[in-house]
C-alpha positions as a printed NumPy array, in Angstrom:
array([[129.361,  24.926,  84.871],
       [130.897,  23.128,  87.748],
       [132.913,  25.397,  90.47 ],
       [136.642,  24.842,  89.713],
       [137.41 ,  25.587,  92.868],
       [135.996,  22.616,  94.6  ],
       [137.382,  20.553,  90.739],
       [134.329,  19.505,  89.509],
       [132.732,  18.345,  92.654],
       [129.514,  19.73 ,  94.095],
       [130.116,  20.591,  97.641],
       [126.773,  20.082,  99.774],
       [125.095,  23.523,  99.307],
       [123.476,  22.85 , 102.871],
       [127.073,  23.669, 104.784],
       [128.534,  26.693, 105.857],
       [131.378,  27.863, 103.318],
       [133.985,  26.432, 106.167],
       [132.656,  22.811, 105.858],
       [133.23 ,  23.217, 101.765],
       [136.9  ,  23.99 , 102.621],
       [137.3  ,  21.299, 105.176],
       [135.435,  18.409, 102.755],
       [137.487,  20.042,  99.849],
       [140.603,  19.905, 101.782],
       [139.779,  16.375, 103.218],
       [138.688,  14.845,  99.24 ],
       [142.653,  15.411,  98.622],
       [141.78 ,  18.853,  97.28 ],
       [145.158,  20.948,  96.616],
       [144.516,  24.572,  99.31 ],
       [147.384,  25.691,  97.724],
       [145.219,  25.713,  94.235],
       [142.215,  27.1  ,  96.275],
       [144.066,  30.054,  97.853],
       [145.702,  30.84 ,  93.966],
       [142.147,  31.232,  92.676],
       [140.773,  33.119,  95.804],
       [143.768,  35.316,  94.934],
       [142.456,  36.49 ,  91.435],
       [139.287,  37.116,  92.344],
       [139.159,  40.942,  92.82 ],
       [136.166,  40.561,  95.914],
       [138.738,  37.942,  97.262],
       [141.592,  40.802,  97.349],
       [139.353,  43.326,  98.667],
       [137.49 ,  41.268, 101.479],
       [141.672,  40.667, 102.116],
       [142.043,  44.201, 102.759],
       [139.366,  44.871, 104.803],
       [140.37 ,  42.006, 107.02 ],
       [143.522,  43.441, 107.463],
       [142.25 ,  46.989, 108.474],
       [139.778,  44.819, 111.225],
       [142.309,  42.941, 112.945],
       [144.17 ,  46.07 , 114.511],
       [146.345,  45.196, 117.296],
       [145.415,  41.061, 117.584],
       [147.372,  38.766, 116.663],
       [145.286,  36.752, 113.503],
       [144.491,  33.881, 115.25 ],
       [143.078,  35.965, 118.059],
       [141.211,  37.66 , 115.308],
       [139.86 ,  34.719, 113.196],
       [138.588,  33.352, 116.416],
       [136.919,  35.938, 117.923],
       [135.178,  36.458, 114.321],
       [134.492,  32.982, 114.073],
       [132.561,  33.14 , 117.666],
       [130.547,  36.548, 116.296],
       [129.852,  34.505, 113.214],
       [128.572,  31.601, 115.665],
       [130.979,  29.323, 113.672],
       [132.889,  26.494, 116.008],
       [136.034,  27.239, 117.567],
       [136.985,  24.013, 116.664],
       [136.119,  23.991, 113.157],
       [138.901,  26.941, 112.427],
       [141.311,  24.746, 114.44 ],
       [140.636,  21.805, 112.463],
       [141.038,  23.839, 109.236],
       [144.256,  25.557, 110.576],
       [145.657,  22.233, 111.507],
       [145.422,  20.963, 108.2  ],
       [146.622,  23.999, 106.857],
       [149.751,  23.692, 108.852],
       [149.262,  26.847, 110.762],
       [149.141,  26.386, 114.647]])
C-alpha cells in the first residue's frame, strides 16, 4: 500500500527523510496535507513534545540547526526546506 503521505509516489528509499520532504514539497506536494497527517499520528504528537521539552531557552531555529549539525544533516538543507515553507 503506497504511503499517502508522499500521494502515491515512492520517494527514493536511499535519502534521508529531509530529501523525501524537499522532493515531496518540490513534486507540487501540498505540506499543509503532510503536516495534517503527521498531526494524527500519535508518535508524531509525542516526538512533538519531546522536541519542545529539548529546545529550552533557543529560539527554534537555533534549535533545529544545531540538531540538524548533531544529526550531520546540511545547514542548508533545513534552510532550503524552511524557505519553502515560508518560515525565515
Amino acid at each position: 500500500m503506497p504511503n499517502p503521505i508522499f500521494n502515491g509516489k515512492k520517494p527514493n528509499i536511499g535519502n534521508s527523510p529531509l530529501n523525501q520532504v524537499l522532493q515531496f514539497i518540490n513534486s507540487g506536494g501540498d505540506i499543509n496535507v503532510l503536516v495534517r497527517q503527521m498531526m494524527n499520528n500519535p508518535q508524531a504528537n509525542q516526538m512533538m513534545a519531546q522536541a519542545k521539552n529539548m529546545v529550552g531557552n533557543r529560539t527554534p531555529k537555533e534549535f533545529v540547526l544545531q540538531m540538524a549539525q548533531q544529526q550531520g544533516i546540511d545547514s542548508n538543507q533545513i534552510m532550503q526546506l524552511a524557505n519553502k515553507m515560508g518560515l525565515k
